[in-house]
Structures are given as C-alpha cells and as structure tokens.
Tab-separated table of C-alpha atoms in Angstrom:
chain	number	residue	atom	x	y	z
G	1	MET	CA	0.031	0.005	-0.021
G	2	PHE	CA	2.857	2.372	0.827
G	3	ALA	CA	4.597	1.668	-2.469
G	4	SER	CA	1.370	2.261	-4.494
G	5	CYS	CA	0.770	5.584	-2.704
G	6	THR	CA	4.321	6.607	-3.526
G	7	ASN	CA	3.937	5.767	-7.188
G	8	MET	CA	0.552	7.672	-7.227
G	9	SER	CA	2.203	10.710	-5.807
G	10	ARG	CA	5.036	10.571	-8.268
G	11	ALA	CA	2.520	10.376	-11.102
G	12	VAL	CA	0.592	13.298	-9.738
G	13	VAL	CA	3.774	15.342	-9.594
G	14	ARG	CA	4.611	14.428	-13.210
G	15	SER	CA	1.165	15.424	-14.225
G	16	ALA	CA	1.395	18.774	-12.552
G	17	ARG	CA	4.716	19.426	-14.208
G	18	VAL	CA	3.354	18.502	-17.612
G	19	LEU	CA	0.426	20.892	-17.025
G	20	ASP	CA	2.702	23.731	-16.166
G	21	ALA	CA	4.900	22.953	-19.209
G	22	ALA	CA	1.741	22.915	-21.380
G	23	ARG	CA	0.762	26.361	-20.183
G	24	GLY	CA	4.037	27.690	-21.303
G	25	LEU	CA	3.894	26.348	-24.719
G	26	SER	CA	2.064	28.559	-27.050
G	27	SER	CA	2.402	26.328	-30.061
G	28	VAL	CA	0.108	23.671	-28.655
G	29	GLY	CA	-3.054	25.487	-29.250
G	30	ASN	CA	-5.809	27.101	-27.359
G	31	ALA	CA	-7.967	24.080	-27.387
G	32	THR	CA	-5.396	21.850	-25.812
G	33	VAL	CA	-4.524	24.425	-23.186
G	34	ALA	CA	-8.219	24.806	-22.325
G	35	ARG	CA	-8.600	21.159	-21.965
G	36	MET	CA	-5.597	20.899	-19.673
G	37	ALA	CA	-6.819	23.874	-17.633
G	38	ARG	CA	-10.052	22.064	-17.015
G	39	CYS	CA	-8.118	19.195	-15.722
G	40	ALA	CA	-6.145	21.316	-13.215
G	41	PRO	CA	-8.743	21.140	-10.408
G	42	ILE	CA	-8.924	17.347	-10.745
G	43	VAL	CA	-5.151	17.165	-10.539
G	44	ARG	CA	-5.035	19.428	-7.454
G	45	HIS	CA	-7.721	17.292	-5.769
G	46	ALA	CA	-5.765	14.193	-6.584
G	47	ALA	CA	-2.616	15.715	-5.112
G	48	ALA	CA	-4.397	16.581	-1.867
G	49	THR	CA	-5.885	13.078	-1.712
G	50	ALA	CA	-2.416	11.592	-2.320
G	51	ALA	CA	-0.925	13.833	0.441
G	52	ARG	CA	-3.543	12.715	2.932
G	53	THR	CA	-2.925	9.123	1.990
G	54	GLN	CA	0.794	9.631	2.341
G	55	ARG	CA	0.396	11.043	5.834
G	56	ARG	CA	-1.661	8.066	6.855
G	57	ALA	CA	1.000	5.707	5.307
G	58	LEU	CA	3.711	7.591	7.244
G	59	SER	CA	1.842	6.969	10.467
G	60	LEU	CA	1.613	3.208	9.738
G	61	HIS	CA	5.229	3.126	8.622
G	62	ALA	CA	6.341	4.759	11.901
G	63	PHE	CA	5.046	1.723	13.847
G	64	ALA	CA	6.251	-0.901	11.272
G	65	ALA	CA	9.598	0.329	9.951
G	66	PRO	CA	12.808	0.473	11.891
G	67	ALA	CA	14.107	3.770	13.237
G	68	ALA	CA	16.598	4.226	10.308
G	69	SER	CA	13.935	3.886	7.695
G	70	ARG	CA	11.692	6.479	9.452
G	71	SER	CA	14.079	9.234	8.546
G	72	ALA	CA	14.303	8.368	4.881
G	73	PRO	CA	12.630	10.861	2.423
G	74	LEU	CA	9.530	9.594	0.605
G	75	TRP	CA	9.484	12.209	-2.201
G	76	THR	CA	11.740	14.653	-3.830
G	77	ASP	CA	9.907	17.991	-3.159
G	78	PRO	CA	7.426	17.822	-0.366
G	79	ARG	CA	6.481	21.489	-0.778
G	80	LEU	CA	4.376	20.559	-3.808
G	81	TYR	CA	2.148	18.446	-1.564
G	82	SER	CA	1.728	20.879	1.345
G	83	THR	CA	-1.861	21.132	2.473
G	84	GLU	CA	-1.279	23.860	5.020
G	85	SER	CA	-3.544	26.897	4.504
G	86	LYS	CA	-2.629	30.531	4.640
G	87	ASP	CA	-4.405	30.916	7.846
G	88	THR	CA	-2.248	28.180	9.460
G	89	LYS	CA	0.859	29.989	8.296
G	90	ALA	CA	-0.526	33.288	9.544
G	91	GLY	CA	-1.239	31.713	12.849
G	92	GLU	CA	2.345	30.414	13.006
G	93	GLY	CA	3.582	33.966	12.243
G	94	GLU	CA	1.353	35.361	15.024
G	95	GLY	CA	2.596	32.639	17.351
G	96	ALA	CA	6.185	33.690	16.554
G	97	ALA	CA	5.432	37.313	17.174
G	98	ALA	CA	3.703	36.484	20.381
G	99	ALA	CA	6.697	34.404	21.502
G	100	ALA	CA	9.036	37.330	20.659
G	101	ALA	CA	6.705	39.678	22.671
G	102	ALA	CA	6.767	37.222	25.554
G	103	ASP	CA	10.493	37.208	25.430
G	104	THR	CA	10.621	41.013	25.464
G	105	ASP	CA	8.198	41.079	28.358
G	106	ALA	CA	10.260	38.564	30.206
G	107	ALA	CA	13.355	40.753	29.664
G	108	ASP	CA	11.423	43.828	30.738
G	109	THR	CA	10.247	41.907	33.815
G	110	GLU	CA	13.764	40.943	34.678
G	111	ALA	CA	14.848	44.596	34.246
G	112	LYS	CA	11.858	45.962	36.180
G	113	PRO	CA	13.255	45.378	39.731
G	114	GLU	CA	16.383	47.423	38.987
G	115	ASP	CA	14.322	50.130	37.256
G	116	ALA	CA	11.887	50.156	40.226
G	117	GLU	CA	14.789	50.494	42.702
G	118	ALA	CA	16.291	53.307	40.640
G	119	SER	CA	12.873	55.080	40.401
G	120	GLU	CA	12.317	54.645	44.081
G	121	GLU	CA	15.708	56.161	44.941
G	122	VAL	CA	14.991	59.135	42.620
G	123	LEU	CA	11.609	59.616	44.356
G	124	VAL	CA	13.090	59.436	47.798
G	125	ASP	CA	15.800	61.986	46.815
G	126	GLU	CA	13.071	64.323	45.373
G	127	ARG	CA	11.006	63.882	48.473
G	128	ASP	CA	13.874	64.717	50.795
G	129	GLU	CA	14.806	67.722	48.701
G	130	LEU	CA	11.156	69.027	48.763
G	131	ILE	CA	10.975	68.442	52.528
G	132	THR	CA	14.151	70.352	53.087
G	133	GLN	CA	12.907	73.151	50.874
G	134	TYR	CA	9.530	73.256	52.561
G	135	ARG	CA	11.102	73.286	56.008
G	136	ALA	CA	13.324	76.199	55.097
G	137	GLU	CA	10.287	78.048	53.731
G	138	ILE	CA	8.390	77.277	56.932
G	139	GLU	CA	11.200	78.577	59.088
G	140	VAL	CA	11.279	81.805	57.034
G	141	LEU	CA	7.499	82.203	57.238
G	142	GLU	CA	7.629	81.508	61.008
G	143	ASP	CA	10.282	84.127	61.532
G	144	LYS	CA	8.228	86.642	59.463
G	145	PHE	CA	5.140	85.689	61.401
G	146	LYS	CA	6.853	86.169	64.738
G	147	ARG	CA	8.273	89.512	63.709
G	148	ALA	CA	4.934	90.657	62.338
G	149	LEU	CA	3.254	89.479	65.556
G	150	ALA	CA	5.861	91.372	67.750
G	151	ASP	CA	5.440	94.491	65.577
G	152	ALA	CA	1.714	94.278	65.929
G	153	GLU	CA	2.012	93.826	69.696
G	154	ASN	CA	4.329	96.738	69.963
G	155	VAL	CA	2.007	98.930	67.908
G	156	ARG	CA	-0.854	97.802	70.061
G	157	GLN	CA	0.944	98.700	73.235
G	158	ARG	CA	2.106	102.036	71.907
G	159	SER	CA	-1.327	102.785	70.756
G	160	ARG	CA	-2.753	101.904	74.185
G	161	VAL	CA	-0.156	104.132	75.880
G	162	GLU	CA	-0.758	106.951	73.504
G	163	VAL	CA	-4.510	106.682	73.981
G	164	GLU	CA	-4.086	106.695	77.709
G	165	ASN	CA	-1.760	109.647	77.630
G	166	ALA	CA	-4.111	111.478	75.297
G	167	ARG	CA	-6.912	110.796	77.776
G	168	GLN	CA	-4.848	111.929	80.858
G	169	PHE	CA	-2.730	114.641	79.459
G	170	GLY	CA	-4.924	115.952	76.608
G	171	ILE	CA	-5.926	118.920	78.805
G	172	GLN	CA	-2.246	119.757	79.748
G	173	LYS	CA	-2.086	122.889	77.731
G	174	PHE	CA	-5.524	124.048	78.863
G	175	SER	CA	-4.561	123.354	82.491
G	176	LYS	CA	-1.416	125.453	82.235
G	177	ASP	CA	-3.471	128.333	80.929
G	178	LEU	CA	-5.729	128.069	83.951
G	179	LEU	CA	-2.880	128.094	86.425
G	180	GLY	CA	-2.360	131.784	85.829
G	181	ILE	CA	-5.984	132.408	86.920
G	182	ALA	CA	-5.512	130.296	90.047
G	183	ASP	CA	-2.379	132.255	90.929
G	184	VAL	CA	-4.218	135.571	90.510
G	185	LEU	CA	-7.015	134.324	92.833
G	186	GLN	CA	-4.456	133.166	95.318
G	187	MET	CA	-2.653	136.510	95.338
G	188	ALA	CA	-6.009	138.299	95.684
G	189	THR	CA	-7.039	136.386	98.696
G	190	ASP	CA	-3.614	136.676	100.313
G	191	ALA	CA	-3.543	140.376	99.817
G	192	VAL	CA	-6.652	141.078	101.966
G	193	PRO	CA	-5.677	141.373	105.697
G	194	GLU	CA	-7.891	139.724	108.191
G	195	GLU	CA	-8.211	142.975	110.192
G	196	ALA	CA	-10.060	144.518	107.254
G	197	LEU	CA	-12.630	141.789	107.196
G	198	THR	CA	-15.203	143.460	109.673
G	199	ASP	CA	-18.796	144.377	109.694
G	200	ASP	CA	-17.861	147.989	109.043
G	201	ASN	CA	-16.551	146.992	105.648
G	202	PRO	CA	-19.257	144.611	104.292
G	203	HIS	CA	-18.365	145.083	100.586
G	204	LEU	CA	-14.756	144.031	101.114
G	205	THR	CA	-15.956	141.061	103.162
G	206	ALA	CA	-18.418	139.994	100.489
G	207	LEU	CA	-15.727	140.312	97.749
G	208	PHE	CA	-13.262	138.319	99.767
G	209	THR	CA	-15.861	135.555	100.368
G	210	GLY	CA	-16.616	135.437	96.632
G	211	LEU	CA	-12.906	135.099	95.767
G	212	GLN	CA	-12.515	132.316	98.304
G	213	SER	CA	-15.565	130.461	96.908
G	214	THR	CA	-14.289	130.888	93.355
G	215	GLN	CA	-10.907	129.620	94.378
G	216	LYS	CA	-12.274	126.549	96.180
G	217	LEU	CA	-14.548	125.737	93.236
G	218	MET	CA	-11.629	125.959	90.827
G	219	LEU	CA	-9.445	123.747	93.000
G	220	LYS	CA	-12.283	121.257	93.111
G	221	VAL	CA	-12.475	121.222	89.332
G	222	PHE	CA	-8.705	120.802	89.119
G	223	THR	CA	-8.884	117.758	91.470
G	224	ASP	CA	-11.734	116.151	89.445
G	225	HIS	CA	-9.536	116.382	86.312
G	226	GLY	CA	-6.335	114.991	87.980
G	227	LEU	CA	-4.692	118.426	88.679
G	228	GLU	CA	-3.317	118.686	92.174
G	229	GLN	CA	-1.486	121.396	94.081
G	230	ILE	CA	2.102	120.987	95.259
G	231	SER	CA	2.549	122.827	98.670
G	232	PRO	CA	5.881	121.574	100.038
G	233	LEU	CA	6.189	123.979	103.003
G	234	GLY	CA	8.208	122.218	105.724
G	235	GLU	CA	9.032	119.185	103.403
G	236	LYS	CA	12.376	117.978	102.220
G	237	PHE	CA	13.540	119.762	99.066
G	238	ASP	CA	12.956	117.538	95.964
G	239	PRO	CA	14.570	118.902	92.699
G	240	ASN	CA	12.017	116.880	90.743
G	241	LEU	CA	9.047	118.695	92.308
G	242	HIS	CA	10.564	121.959	93.527
G	243	ASP	CA	12.303	124.917	91.907
G	244	ALA	CA	14.683	126.484	94.413
G	245	GLY	CA	14.812	130.254	93.960
G	246	PHE	CA	16.845	131.250	97.059
G	247	GLN	CA	18.200	130.049	100.411
G	248	MET	CA	17.098	131.368	103.788
G	249	PRO	CA	18.120	130.679	107.387
G	250	ASP	CA	15.445	129.268	109.718
G	251	PRO	CA	16.419	127.872	113.161
G	252	ASN	CA	13.128	126.024	113.404
G	253	LEU	CA	13.656	123.933	110.283
G	254	GLU	CA	16.564	121.760	109.184
G	255	THR	CA	18.885	122.576	106.401
G	256	GLY	CA	17.620	121.466	103.018
G	257	THR	CA	14.007	121.911	104.051
G	258	VAL	CA	11.573	124.070	102.053
G	259	GLY	CA	11.119	127.227	104.208
G	260	ALA	CA	8.953	129.325	101.896
G	261	VAL	CA	6.596	128.804	98.952
G	262	VAL	CA	6.624	131.607	96.494
G	263	LYS	CA	4.419	129.968	93.799
G	264	THR	CA	2.291	126.846	94.237
G	265	GLY	CA	3.195	123.955	91.999
G	266	TYR	CA	0.746	121.633	90.235
G	267	MET	CA	0.812	118.004	89.045
G	268	LEU	CA	-1.448	116.555	86.319
G	269	ASN	CA	-2.114	112.816	86.883
G	270	GLY	CA	1.286	112.260	88.509
G	271	ARG	CA	3.272	114.275	86.031
G	272	VAL	CA	4.721	117.587	87.154
G	273	LEU	CA	2.890	120.319	85.280
G	274	ARG	CA	4.623	123.189	87.063
G	275	PRO	CA	7.214	122.831	89.860
G	276	ALA	CA	6.690	124.804	93.041
G	277	ALA	CA	8.890	127.908	93.348
G	278	VAL	CA	10.373	127.627	96.838
G	279	GLY	CA	13.060	128.942	99.234
G	280	VAL	CA	15.383	126.368	100.823
G	281	VAL	CA	16.486	126.538	104.445
G	282	LYS	CA	20.282	126.823	105.002
G	283	ASN	CA	21.408	127.230	108.540
G	284	GLU	CA	25.028	128.120	109.632
C-alpha cells in the first residue's frame, strides 16, 4: 500500500509538471490548453488526496519500519504536496510574534526590579529635597510671622499708651493756661488782711468771700480732672518737684528743708505740670 501511494504521488507530480509546461507552450493550441486547464482542479484534488494518504501511510510506517527507515525521504519535493492553508501560516507567524513579545516582556520583567529600585531612589531624593525646601520656607515664614506678631503687639501697646496719655494729658495745655488764673485768685485772697474783714466793711468782706468760693470751686474742678497742688512747705527739698529760687536761714527747720513757697506747684495725673517755686533753708 505504501509503494502504491508513493507511485501515485510521483504520477501526480509528473502530471502537474506536464500541466505547467503545457501552459508555457504557445504552439500547442488554445484548445489543448483549455482542456488541460479544465483538468487542473482534478489534478489538485488528486494531489491533496495523495498527500492525505501519504500522511496516513507515514503513520503506519512509523510503527512498522525500523528507526533508520523512518528518517528516509519519501518524495523529492514535499513542498508541492503541502496542504497547510494561509491561515495556518498566519497563525504560525502570529505565534512567533507572540513568542518574541513574551521574550521581550520577560526581559522587561527581569529589568523591572532594577528600574523600580532606581525610580524609588529618585523619588526618595526628590521627596527629601522637597521636605528640606519646605522646612526652610516654613522657618522663614515662621520668623516673618513672629516678627509681624511682635510688631503688631508693639504697635498695640504704643497705641494703648498713646490713647491713655491722650486721655490723661490731653488737657495739659488748657490746665497750664488756667494756672495763671488760680495764681491771681491766690494773690487776691492773700492780699486782703484779716483785720479789714469786719462788719464795718461789708463790701470787702463779700468780695473776699466770693474770691475764696471761686478759688475753692476751681481747685475742686482741678482735682476732678487730676490736677493737684504742690505745697511743700516744711518738706524735704525735691529737685523733681521743687524749683529752688533762694536760700534762707530758719532755726526752726533743718537745712535742706523748704522754708517758703513763692508759687504753688501743680501735678497733672502724677506728671509735674509746674514745679513749686520755693526757698530752701540753709542754717550756719
């Protein structure tokens, strides 16, 4: 059976070659070529049938023949009897491409750990650099914030002090102007002797009483607004509160004591508005 299949295959090959040669010969005639062309499908079908039969024979021969005979060629050009379709070949091409892609992926997979480590190191370095940069910016901003906060607190304190000073000493100039009137009233009341204040001189008595009432009312207004008198008679001389105009002996007082007050001094809310003009005792 195997020998007959081989002979049939050889006959089919010879027929195909004859058919191809007939196509190339133009002198044979159109009728002959047409008849041979009509025979071409039959020849191809016979070649396919022979190839299938040969494959079956090879399968039987593999079990029956020795190992040496299995490797012997059965025909001259097996490509003429190939029954593989284009789709099979395309599938083999796709399979080869897939295998190459798999190899590439495997190579990439092997290289991925090193690339991942390098990328991780780069990210860590970038992170540390950003952290350092942000910490420096935070320190600068904190310093600016603290300075701004300190400046704001200083401005707030200065504003508070200025407001308080304006409230307490806003009337300083006005109070200085009123001191002259208080001095005139003081001199007026001191100029009237007590002997003149009798019932025989009612007009002078009434005028003196009015001056004293005016003086008391003015001093009360001064006190209500923080303006106080400085009357240091008999006290120790203080250069911050007193203005020494002369020295005088007085055996009843110690040296350095205020023995006379020429002009009363005034203080506005603890600040000296006008020092008292005094005479200081100096004993031999």
